[in-house]
Amino acid sequence: MVALAVFSLAVLALLRLETATIRGARTLDESLVAGLVARNVANDAVTEAQPPVAGRTTGSEVNGGRTWTWVRQVRGTGNAAIVRIDVAVTNRAGQIVGRTTAIRPPEQPL
């Protein structure tokens, strides 16, 4: 009887560990894909032909089979030709799970 009780406690501990591992993997997957979405949105703004307009822009994008909502905030810097681009990505629950910042350098003459 004692051996059975010890065995059942060990099994319960292993189940809790497995649950925590799965939860951690899901969180890691979510933050990695959200980070990719944030970098994609920032890179689009950096590589557009015209500099992005200062202010806030929102949108959504499908990546990894999920829909992500993003907010892009464009601000000026001390140099009028350089802009700062902040991007935050949220999941379906509205939690920010990815973010990045990019700088668009001034146009270089060809």
CSV table of N, CA and C in Angstrom, one decimal:
chain,number,residue,atom,x,y,z
A,1,MET,N,0.8,-1.2,0.0
A,1,MET,CA,0.0,0.0,0.0
A,1,MET,C,0.9,1.3,0.0
A,2,VAL,N,1.9,1.2,0.8
A,2,VAL,CA,2.8,2.4,0.9
A,2,VAL,C,3.5,2.6,-0.5
A,3,ALA,N,3.9,1.5,-1.1
A,3,ALA,CA,4.6,1.6,-2.4
A,3,ALA,C,3.7,2.2,-3.4
A,4,LEU,N,2.4,1.8,-3.4
A,4,LEU,CA,1.4,2.4,-4.3
A,4,LEU,C,1.2,3.9,-4.1
A,5,ALA,N,1.2,4.3,-2.9
A,5,ALA,CA,1.0,5.7,-2.5
A,5,ALA,C,2.2,6.5,-3.0
A,6,VAL,N,3.4,6.0,-2.8
A,6,VAL,CA,4.7,6.7,-3.3
A,6,VAL,C,4.7,6.7,-4.8
A,7,PHE,N,4.3,5.7,-5.5
A,7,PHE,CA,4.3,5.6,-6.9
A,7,PHE,C,3.3,6.6,-7.5
A,8,SER,N,2.1,6.7,-6.8
A,8,SER,CA,1.1,7.7,-7.3
A,8,SER,C,1.5,9.1,-7.1
A,9,LEU,N,2.2,9.4,-6.1
A,9,LEU,CA,2.8,10.8,-5.9
A,9,LEU,C,3.8,11.1,-6.9
A,10,ALA,N,4.6,10.1,-7.3
A,10,ALA,CA,5.6,10.3,-8.3
A,10,ALA,C,5.0,10.6,-9.7
A,11,VAL,N,3.9,9.8,-10.0
A,11,VAL,CA,3.2,10.0,-11.2
A,11,VAL,C,2.6,11.4,-11.3
A,12,LEU,N,2.0,11.9,-10.2
A,12,LEU,CA,1.3,13.2,-10.1
A,12,LEU,C,2.4,14.3,-10.3
A,13,ALA,N,3.5,14.1,-9.7
A,13,ALA,CA,4.6,15.1,-9.9
A,13,ALA,C,5.1,15.1,-11.4
A,14,LEU,N,5.2,14.0,-12.0
A,14,LEU,CA,5.6,14.0,-13.4
A,14,LEU,C,4.5,14.6,-14.3
A,15,LEU,N,3.3,14.4,-14.0
A,15,LEU,CA,2.2,15.1,-14.8
A,15,LEU,C,2.2,16.6,-14.6
A,16,ARG,N,2.5,17.1,-13.4
A,16,ARG,CA,2.6,18.5,-13.2
A,16,ARG,C,3.8,19.1,-14.0
A,17,LEU,N,4.9,18.4,-14.0
A,17,LEU,CA,6.1,18.8,-14.7
A,17,LEU,C,5.8,18.9,-16.2
A,18,GLU,N,5.1,17.9,-16.8
A,18,GLU,CA,4.8,17.8,-18.2
A,18,GLU,C,3.9,19.0,-18.5
A,19,THR,N,2.9,19.3,-17.7
A,19,THR,CA,2.0,20.4,-18.0
A,19,THR,C,2.7,21.7,-18.0
A,20,ALA,N,3.6,21.9,-17.1
A,20,ALA,CA,4.4,23.1,-17.1
A,20,ALA,C,5.3,23.2,-18.3
A,21,THR,N,5.9,22.1,-18.7
A,21,THR,CA,6.7,22.1,-19.9
A,21,THR,C,5.9,22.5,-21.2
A,22,ILE,N,4.7,21.9,-21.3
A,22,ILE,CA,3.9,22.2,-22.5
A,22,ILE,C,3.5,23.7,-22.4
A,23,ARG,N,3.1,24.2,-21.3
A,23,ARG,CA,2.7,25.6,-21.2
A,23,ARG,C,3.9,26.5,-21.5
A,24,GLY,N,5.1,26.2,-21.1
A,24,GLY,CA,6.2,27.0,-21.4
A,24,GLY,C,6.6,27.0,-22.9
A,25,ALA,N,6.4,25.8,-23.5
A,25,ALA,CA,6.7,25.7,-25.0
A,25,ALA,C,5.7,26.5,-25.8
A,26,ARG,N,4.4,26.5,-25.3
A,26,ARG,CA,3.4,27.3,-26.0
A,26,ARG,C,3.7,28.8,-25.9
A,27,THR,N,4.1,29.3,-24.7
A,27,THR,CA,4.5,30.7,-24.5
A,27,THR,C,5.7,31.1,-25.4
A,28,LEU,N,6.6,30.2,-25.4
A,28,LEU,CA,7.8,30.5,-26.2
A,28,LEU,C,7.5,30.5,-27.7
A,29,ASP,N,6.7,29.6,-28.2
A,29,ASP,CA,6.2,29.6,-29.6
A,29,ASP,C,5.5,30.9,-29.9
A,30,GLU,N,4.6,31.3,-29.0
A,30,GLU,CA,3.8,32.5,-29.2
A,30,GLU,C,4.7,33.8,-29.3
A,31,SER,N,5.7,33.9,-28.4
A,31,SER,CA,6.5,35.1,-28.4
A,31,SER,C,7.5,35.1,-29.6
A,32,LEU,N,7.9,33.9,-30.0
A,32,LEU,CA,8.8,33.9,-31.2
A,32,LEU,C,8.1,34.3,-32.5
A,33,VAL,N,6.9,33.8,-32.7
A,33,VAL,CA,6.1,34.2,-33.9
A,33,VAL,C,5.7,35.6,-33.8
A,34,ALA,N,5.3,36.1,-32.7
A,34,ALA,CA,4.9,37.5,-32.5
A,34,ALA,C,6.1,38.4,-32.8
A,35,GLY,N,7.3,38.0,-32.4
A,35,GLY,CA,8.5,38.8,-32.6
A,35,GLY,C,8.8,38.8,-34.1
A,36,LEU,N,8.6,37.7,-34.8
A,36,LEU,CA,8.7,37.7,-36.3
A,36,LEU,C,7.8,38.7,-37.0
A,37,VAL,N,6.5,38.7,-36.5
A,37,VAL,CA,5.5,39.6,-37.0
A,37,VAL,C,6.0,41.1,-36.8
A,38,ALA,N,6.4,41.4,-35.6
A,38,ALA,CA,6.9,42.7,-35.3
A,38,ALA,C,8.0,43.2,-36.2
A,39,ARG,N,9.0,42.3,-36.4
A,39,ARG,CA,10.1,42.6,-37.2
A,39,ARG,C,9.7,42.8,-38.7
A,40,ASN,N,8.8,42.0,-39.1
A,40,ASN,CA,8.3,42.1,-40.5
A,40,ASN,C,7.6,43.5,-40.7
A,41,VAL,N,6.8,43.9,-39.7
A,41,VAL,CA,6.1,45.2,-39.9
A,41,VAL,C,7.1,46.3,-39.8
A,42,ALA,N,8.1,46.2,-38.9
A,42,ALA,CA,9.1,47.3,-38.8
A,42,ALA,C,9.9,47.3,-40.1
A,43,ASN,N,10.3,46.2,-40.6
A,43,ASN,CA,11.1,46.1,-41.9
A,43,ASN,C,10.4,46.7,-43.0
A,44,ASP,N,9.1,46.4,-43.1
A,44,ASP,CA,8.2,47.0,-44.2
A,44,ASP,C,8.3,48.6,-44.1
A,45,ALA,N,8.2,49.1,-42.9
A,45,ALA,CA,8.3,50.6,-42.8
A,45,ALA,C,9.6,51.1,-43.1
A,46,VAL,N,10.7,50.4,-42.8
A,46,VAL,CA,12.0,50.9,-43.0
A,46,VAL,C,12.3,50.8,-44.5
A,47,THR,N,11.8,49.8,-45.2
A,47,THR,CA,12.2,49.7,-46.6
A,47,THR,C,11.2,50.2,-47.6
A,48,GLU,N,10.1,50.9,-47.2
A,48,GLU,CA,9.2,51.5,-48.1
A,48,GLU,C,9.9,52.6,-48.9
A,49,ALA,N,9.4,52.9,-50.0
A,49,ALA,CA,10.0,54.0,-50.9
A,49,ALA,C,10.0,55.4,-50.2
A,50,GLN,N,8.8,55.6,-49.5
A,50,GLN,CA,8.7,56.9,-48.8
A,50,GLN,C,8.7,56.7,-47.3
A,51,PRO,N,9.3,57.6,-46.5
A,51,PRO,CA,9.3,57.4,-45.1
A,51,PRO,C,7.9,57.3,-44.5
A,52,PRO,N,7.7,56.5,-43.5
A,52,PRO,CA,6.3,56.4,-42.9
A,52,PRO,C,5.9,57.7,-42.3
A,53,VAL,N,4.6,58.0,-42.3
A,53,VAL,CA,4.1,59.2,-41.7
A,53,VAL,C,4.1,59.0,-40.2
A,54,ALA,N,4.5,60.1,-39.5
A,54,ALA,CA,4.5,60.1,-38.0
A,54,ALA,C,3.1,59.8,-37.5
A,55,GLY,N,3.0,59.0,-36.4
A,55,GLY,CA,1.7,58.7,-35.8
A,55,GLY,C,1.5,57.2,-35.6
A,56,ARG,N,0.3,56.9,-35.3
A,56,ARG,CA,0.0,55.5,-34.9
A,56,ARG,C,-0.8,54.8,-36.1
A,57,THR,N,-0.4,53.6,-36.4
A,57,THR,CA,-1.0,52.8,-37.4
A,57,THR,C,-1.3,51.4,-36.8
A,58,THR,N,-2.5,50.8,-37.1
A,58,THR,CA,-2.8,49.5,-36.6
A,58,THR,C,-3.1,48.6,-37.8
A,59,GLY,N,-3.0,47.3,-37.6
A,59,GLY,CA,-3.3,46.4,-38.7
A,59,GLY,C,-3.2,45.0,-38.1
A,60,SER,N,-3.4,44.0,-39.0
A,60,SER,CA,-3.4,42.6,-38.6
A,60,SER,C,-2.7,41.8,-39.7
A,61,GLU,N,-2.2,40.7,-39.3
A,61,GLU,CA,-1.4,39.8,-40.2
A,61,GLU,C,-1.5,38.4,-39.8
A,62,VAL,N,-1.6,37.5,-40.7
A,62,VAL,CA,-1.7,36.1,-40.4
A,62,VAL,C,-0.3,35.5,-40.5
A,63,ASN,N,0.2,34.8,-39.5
A,63,ASN,CA,1.5,34.2,-39.5
A,63,ASN,C,1.5,33.0,-38.6
A,64,GLY,N,2.0,31.9,-39.0
A,64,GLY,CA,2.0,30.7,-38.1
A,64,GLY,C,0.6,30.2,-37.9
A,65,GLY,N,-0.3,30.4,-38.9
A,65,GLY,CA,-1.7,30.0,-38.7
A,65,GLY,C,-2.5,30.7,-37.8
A,66,ARG,N,-2.0,31.9,-37.3
A,66,ARG,CA,-2.8,32.7,-36.3
A,66,ARG,C,-2.8,34.1,-36.8
A,67,THR,N,-3.9,34.8,-36.4
A,67,THR,CA,-4.0,36.2,-36.7
A,67,THR,C,-3.4,37.1,-35.6
A,68,TRP,N,-2.5,38.0,-35.9
A,68,TRP,CA,-1.8,38.8,-35.0
A,68,TRP,C,-2.2,40.3,-35.2
A,69,THR,N,-2.5,41.0,-34.2
A,69,THR,CA,-2.8,42.5,-34.3
A,69,THR,C,-1.6,43.2,-34.0
A,70,TRP,N,-1.2,44.2,-34.8
A,70,TRP,CA,0.0,45.0,-34.5
A,70,TRP,C,-0.4,46.5,-34.4
A,71,VAL,N,0.5,47.2,-33.7
A,71,VAL,CA,0.4,48.7,-33.6
A,71,VAL,C,1.8,49.2,-33.9
A,72,ARG,N,1.8,50.1,-34.9
A,72,ARG,CA,3.1,50.7,-35.3
A,72,ARG,C,3.1,52.2,-34.9
A,73,GLN,N,4.0,52.7,-34.1
A,73,GLN,CA,4.1,54.1,-33.7
A,73,GLN,C,5.4,54.6,-34.3
A,74,VAL,N,5.2,55.7,-35.2
A,74,VAL,CA,6.3,56.3,-35.8
A,74,VAL,C,6.5,57.7,-35.2
A,75,ARG,N,7.7,57.9,-34.7
A,75,ARG,CA,8.1,59.2,-34.1
A,75,ARG,C,9.3,59.8,-34.7
A,76,GLY,N,9.4,61.1,-34.6
A,76,GLY,CA,10.6,61.8,-35.0
A,76,GLY,C,11.8,61.6,-34.0
A,77,THR,N,12.9,61.9,-34.4
A,77,THR,CA,14.1,61.9,-33.5
A,77,THR,C,14.7,63.3,-33.6
A,78,GLY,N,15.9,63.5,-33.0
A,78,GLY,CA,16.5,64.8,-33.0
A,78,GLY,C,16.9,65.3,-34.4
A,79,ASN,N,17.0,64.3,-35.3
A,79,ASN,CA,17.3,64.6,-36.7
A,79,ASN,C,16.0,64.4,-37.5
A,80,ALA,N,15.6,65.5,-38.2
A,80,ALA,CA,14.3,65.4,-39.0
A,80,ALA,C,14.3,64.3,-40.0
A,81,ALA,N,15.4,63.9,-40.5
A,81,ALA,CA,15.5,62.9,-41.6
A,81,ALA,C,15.4,61.5,-41.1
A,82,ILE,N,15.5,61.3,-39.8
A,82,ILE,CA,15.6,60.0,-39.2
A,82,ILE,C,14.3,59.8,-38.3
A,83,VAL,N,13.6,58.6,-38.5
A,83,VAL,CA,12.4,58.4,-37.7
A,83,VAL,C,12.6,57.1,-36.9
A,84,ARG,N,11.9,57.0,-35.8
A,84,ARG,CA,11.9,55.8,-34.9
A,84,ARG,C,10.6,55.1,-35.1
A,85,ILE,N,10.7,53.8,-35.3
A,85,ILE,CA,9.5,53.0,-35.5
A,85,ILE,C,9.4,51.9,-34.4
A,86,ASP,N,8.3,52.0,-33.6
A,86,ASP,CA,8.1,51.1,-32.6
A,86,ASP,C,6.9,50.2,-33.0
A,87,VAL,N,7.0,48.9,-32.8
A,87,VAL,CA,5.9,48.0,-33.2
A,87,VAL,C,5.6,47.1,-32.0
A,88,ALA,N,4.4,46.9,-31.7
A,88,ALA,CA,3.9,46.0,-30.6
A,88,ALA,C,2.9,45.1,-31.3
A,89,VAL,N,3.0,43.8,-30.9
A,89,VAL,CA,2.1,42.8,-31.5
A,89,VAL,C,1.4,42.1,-30.3
A,90,THR,N,0.0,42.0,-30.5
A,90,THR,CA,-0.8,41.4,-29.5
A,90,THR,C,-1.4,40.1,-30.0
A,91,ASN,N,-1.7,39.2,-29.0
A,91,ASN,CA,-2.4,37.9,-29.4
A,91,ASN,C,-3.9,38.1,-29.3
A,92,ARG,N,-4.6,37.0,-29.5
A,92,ARG,CA,-6.1,37.1,-29.5
A,92,ARG,C,-6.6,37.7,-28.1
A,93,ALA,N,-5.9,37.4,-27.0
A,93,ALA,CA,-6.4,37.9,-25.7
A,93,ALA,C,-6.1,39.4,-25.5
A,94,GLY,N,-5.3,40.0,-26.5
A,94,GLY,CA,-5.0,41.4,-26.3
A,94,GLY,C,-3.7,41.7,-25.5
A,95,GLN,N,-3.0,40.6,-25.2
A,95,GLN,CA,-1.7,40.8,-24.5
A,95,GLN,C,-0.6,41.1,-25.5
A,96,ILE,N,0.3,42.0,-25.1
A,96,ILE,CA,1.5,42.3,-26.0
A,96,ILE,C,2.4,41.1,-25.8
A,97,VAL,N,2.7,40.4,-26.9
A,97,VAL,CA,3.6,39.2,-26.8
A,97,VAL,C,4.9,39.4,-27.6
A,98,GLY,N,4.9,40.5,-28.4
A,98,GLY,CA,6.1,40.8,-29.2
A,98,GLY,C,6.3,42.3,-29.5
A,99,ARG,N,7.5,42.7,-29.5
A,99,ARG,CA,7.7,44.1,-29.8
A,99,ARG,C,9.1,44.3,-30.3
A,100,THR,N,9.3,45.4,-31.1
A,100,THR,CA,10.6,45.7,-31.6
A,100,THR,C,10.6,47.2,-31.9
A,101,THR,N,11.8,47.7,-32.1
A,101,THR,CA,12.1,49.1,-32.5
A,101,THR,C,13.1,49.1,-33.6
A,102,ALA,N,12.8,50.0,-34.6
A,102,ALA,CA,13.7,50.1,-35.7
A,102,ALA,C,13.9,51.6,-36.0
A,103,ILE,N,15.0,51.9,-36.6
A,103,ILE,CA,15.3,53.3,-37.0
A,103,ILE,C,15.4,53.4,-38.5
A,104,ARG,N,14.7,54.3,-39.1
A,104,ARG,CA,14.8,54.5,-40.5
A,104,ARG,C,15.8,55.6,-40.8
A,105,PRO,N,16.9,55.2,-41.4
A,105,PRO,CA,18.0,56.3,-41.6
A,105,PRO,C,17.6,57.2,-42.7
A,106,PRO,N,18.3,58.3,-42.8
A,106,PRO,CA,18.0,59.3,-43.9
A,106,PRO,C,18.2,58.7,-45.2
A,107,GLU,N,17.6,59.2,-46.2
A,107,GLU,CA,17.8,58.7,-47.6
A,107,GLU,C,19.2,59.0,-48.0
A,108,GLN,N,19.8,58.1,-48.7
A,108,GLN,CA,21.2,58.2,-49.2
A,108,GLN,C,21.1,58.5,-50.7
A,109,PRO,N,21.8,59.6,-51.2
A,109,PRO,CA,21.7,59.9,-52.6
A,109,PRO,C,22.4,58.8,-53.4
A,110,LEU,N,21.9,58.5,-54.6
A,110,LEU,CA,22.5,57.4,-55.4
A,110,LEU,C,23.7,57.9,-56.2
